Amino acid sequence: MESYTEKILITGALGQIGTELTNKLVEIHGADNVVASGLDRYQKGMTSAGHYERMDVTNTQLVRQVISDYEITTVYHLASLLSGTSEKQPLFAWKLNLEPLIHFCEMAKEGLLKKIFWPSSIAVFGKGIPKNDVAQEVVLNPTTVYGISKMAGEKWCEYYFDKYGVDVRSIRYPGLISWKTPAGGGTTDYAVEIFYEAVESGKYTSFISEDTAMPMLYMDDAIKATLQLMDAPQENLTIRSSYNLGGMSFTPKELASEIKNIIPEFEIDYKPDFRQAIADSWPSSIDDSIAKKDWGLSYDFGISEMSADMIKNLKVKLSK
Ligand code: AKB
């Protein structure tokens, strides 16, 4: 295997995954080898990366300049609009979720990058697909703008690998739950908001109905899985579209009951909004046996461990 010093660029570095992935990559590779990027102006302490570039990822010229200035080898391209927001800005969602990915693949094809990570989502499955233990290779039928953009992105990843050997790797993330940076604009966000409200006010109104089960993943497990996939030897990877990742599955009612075990006075009610239809089109649980076999996917957090960790950390964070 060719050995080289990885120089990493993260797009969407100030987002829910980006902030935590950036910290982890800095721990592994050193601050000087990690460049965080996002739309915000730089504020000291915003990321632990040694460098920050204020960068609109659709600005291809600027992206090329940054790749060349820092001699970037690996891109974690996380910038994206999530499912709820994409329904409100469909054309922009298509542009943001697809064009920069293709551009990064083009740069890898030209030899300017060695490796790319790009997140897909359980949103690719869509209507008419069995709800439980959804297999890797099923017909995809997304009915949301976000799902359509992720499905197309997966096909582009596969195309660039098959045709040009571009090493682009991807995971179909379930809903991600974390306490450091709030989620924004997703259908699974109720599972983050509920913890903030439980700690702050002791009650929550869920925009997803009580019995809707969706696959979810704690951020620590998401970061671990992402790094495991990126570290896996090329020859072990049998999926070049995007790997199924199931995490844990639960309904808002089940999550509320976990929270009540820790905060007994917690109350929940339900007022489903437009995101209910999105959730209804998604699977309840996912079969991720191929990721387990190919690169050793494993989880440290179930619903109880995750709930306890969220509440413990949010109590500290929100009391400051
Ligand atoms: C969303 O809800 O849009 C995301 C996702 C599952 O991709 N969290």
Short mmCIF file of C-alpha atoms in Angstrom, two decimals, residues 168-306:
data_model
loop_
_atom_site.label_atom_id
_atom_site.label_comp_id
_atom_site.label_asym_id
_atom_site.label_seq_id
_atom_site.Cartn_x
_atom_site.Cartn_y
_atom_site.Cartn_z
CA VAL A 168 -15.07 7.26 -2.72
CA ARG A 169 -16.67 5.61 0.32
CA SER A 170 -20.10 6.12 1.80
CA ILE A 171 -22.50 5.16 4.59
CA ARG A 172 -26.30 5.35 4.60
CA TYR A 173 -26.57 7.11 7.95
CA PRO A 174 -29.70 6.64 10.02
CA GLY A 175 -30.86 9.54 12.24
CA LEU A 176 -27.88 10.84 14.20
CA ILE A 177 -28.21 11.71 17.87
CA SER A 178 -25.68 13.94 19.61
CA TRP A 179 -25.42 16.64 22.28
CA LYS A 180 -22.45 18.75 21.14
CA THR A 181 -23.94 20.39 18.03
CA PRO A 182 -27.69 20.46 17.34
CA ALA A 183 -29.05 18.75 14.24
CA GLY A 184 -30.71 20.97 11.65
CA GLY A 185 -33.52 20.35 9.20
CA GLY A 186 -33.88 16.56 9.40
CA THR A 187 -36.85 14.26 9.98
CA THR A 188 -35.05 12.30 12.68
CA ASP A 189 -34.19 15.52 14.58
CA TYR A 190 -37.03 14.91 17.04
CA ALA A 191 -34.73 12.35 18.68
CA VAL A 192 -32.23 15.14 19.44
CA GLU A 193 -34.71 17.91 20.31
CA ILE A 194 -36.52 15.66 22.78
CA PHE A 195 -33.42 15.49 24.99
CA TYR A 196 -32.87 19.26 25.00
CA GLU A 197 -36.52 19.81 25.97
CA ALA A 198 -36.51 17.00 28.53
CA VAL A 199 -33.56 18.60 30.32
CA GLU A 200 -34.69 22.23 29.89
CA SER A 201 -38.46 22.11 30.39
CA GLY A 202 -39.42 18.51 31.17
CA LYS A 203 -41.82 18.26 28.24
CA TYR A 204 -41.71 17.85 24.49
CA THR A 205 -44.13 17.96 21.56
CA SER A 206 -43.00 15.47 18.93
CA PHE A 207 -43.50 16.23 15.24
CA ILE A 208 -43.35 12.46 14.60
CA SER A 209 -46.22 10.25 15.77
CA GLU A 210 -45.76 7.99 18.78
CA ASP A 211 -45.51 4.65 16.97
CA THR A 212 -43.25 5.59 14.05
CA ALA A 213 -40.03 3.59 14.33
CA MET A 214 -36.89 4.85 12.58
CA PRO A 215 -33.26 3.69 12.63
CA MET A 216 -31.01 5.91 14.78
CA LEU A 217 -27.34 6.06 15.70
CA TYR A 218 -25.43 7.73 18.52
CA MET A 219 -22.75 10.12 17.28
CA ASP A 220 -19.88 8.23 18.95
CA ASP A 221 -20.87 5.14 16.94
CA ALA A 222 -21.29 7.22 13.77
CA ILE A 223 -17.78 8.65 14.06
CA LYS A 224 -16.34 5.23 14.86
CA ALA A 225 -18.08 3.67 11.83
CA THR A 226 -16.98 6.47 9.50
CA LEU A 227 -13.33 6.09 10.49
CA GLN A 228 -13.52 2.29 10.31
CA LEU A 229 -14.85 2.48 6.77
CA MET A 230 -12.21 5.02 5.73
CA ASP A 231 -9.43 2.89 7.23
CA ALA A 232 -10.59 -0.39 5.70
CA PRO A 233 -8.36 -1.91 3.01
CA GLN A 234 -9.79 -1.19 -0.46
CA GLU A 235 -9.97 -4.89 -1.30
CA ASN A 236 -12.39 -5.56 1.61
CA LEU A 237 -15.01 -3.18 0.26
CA THR A 238 -17.76 -4.85 -1.75
CA ILE A 239 -20.16 -1.89 -1.80
CA ARG A 240 -19.25 1.22 -3.77
CA SER A 241 -22.62 2.94 -3.69
CA SER A 242 -23.18 3.29 0.08
CA TYR A 243 -23.20 0.86 3.01
CA ASN A 244 -26.40 0.15 4.97
CA LEU A 245 -26.02 1.09 8.62
CA GLY A 246 -28.85 0.20 10.99
CA GLY A 247 -27.86 1.44 14.45
CA MET A 248 -30.84 1.01 16.78
CA SER A 249 -34.54 1.37 15.99
CA PHE A 250 -37.16 2.94 18.25
CA THR A 251 -40.36 4.99 18.24
CA PRO A 252 -40.87 8.38 19.95
CA LYS A 253 -42.97 6.57 22.57
CA GLU A 254 -40.16 4.12 23.35
CA LEU A 255 -37.63 6.94 23.54
CA ALA A 256 -39.91 8.95 25.86
CA SER A 257 -40.18 5.94 28.15
CA GLU A 258 -36.35 5.66 28.30
CA ILE A 259 -36.15 9.34 29.20
CA LYS A 260 -38.80 8.91 31.89
CA ASN A 261 -36.59 6.29 33.52
CA ILE A 262 -34.05 9.06 34.10
CA ILE A 263 -36.36 12.11 34.36
CA PRO A 264 -39.61 10.66 35.83
CA GLU A 265 -41.60 13.93 35.45
CA PHE A 266 -40.93 14.09 31.68
CA GLU A 267 -44.06 14.45 29.53
CA ILE A 268 -44.54 14.06 25.79
CA ASP A 269 -47.36 14.82 23.36
CA TYR A 270 -47.58 14.45 19.60
CA LYS A 271 -48.34 16.91 16.80
CA PRO A 272 -47.09 15.33 13.57
CA ASP A 273 -46.23 17.83 10.81
CA PHE A 274 -45.08 17.46 7.16
CA ARG A 275 -42.10 15.38 8.31
CA GLN A 276 -44.45 12.54 9.32
CA ALA A 277 -45.00 11.69 5.63
CA ILE A 278 -41.22 11.61 5.13
CA ALA A 279 -40.80 9.29 8.13
CA ASP A 280 -43.61 7.06 6.86
CA SER A 281 -41.70 6.55 3.61
CA TRP A 282 -38.52 5.44 5.42
CA PRO A 283 -37.64 2.00 6.83
CA SER A 284 -38.09 1.13 10.51
CA SER A 285 -34.95 -0.99 10.65
CA ILE A 286 -32.01 -1.83 8.41
CA ASP A 287 -29.90 -4.91 7.75
CA ASP A 288 -26.25 -3.86 8.04
CA SER A 289 -24.63 -7.29 7.94
CA ILE A 290 -22.47 -6.41 4.93
CA ALA A 291 -20.79 -3.51 6.77
CA LYS A 292 -20.19 -5.82 9.73
CA LYS A 293 -18.55 -8.35 7.46
CA ASP A 294 -16.58 -6.00 5.19
CA TRP A 295 -15.13 -3.55 7.71
CA GLY A 296 -16.11 -4.66 11.19
CA LEU A 297 -19.03 -2.32 11.95
CA SER A 298 -20.04 -2.58 15.61
CA TYR A 299 -21.95 -0.44 18.08
CA ASP A 300 -21.21 0.66 21.64
CA PHE A 301 -24.53 2.44 22.32
CA GLY A 302 -28.09 1.08 22.56
CA ILE A 303 -31.10 3.23 23.44
CA SER A 304 -30.46 3.09 27.22
CA GLU A 305 -26.73 3.91 27.06
CA MET A 306 -27.39 6.66 24.53
#
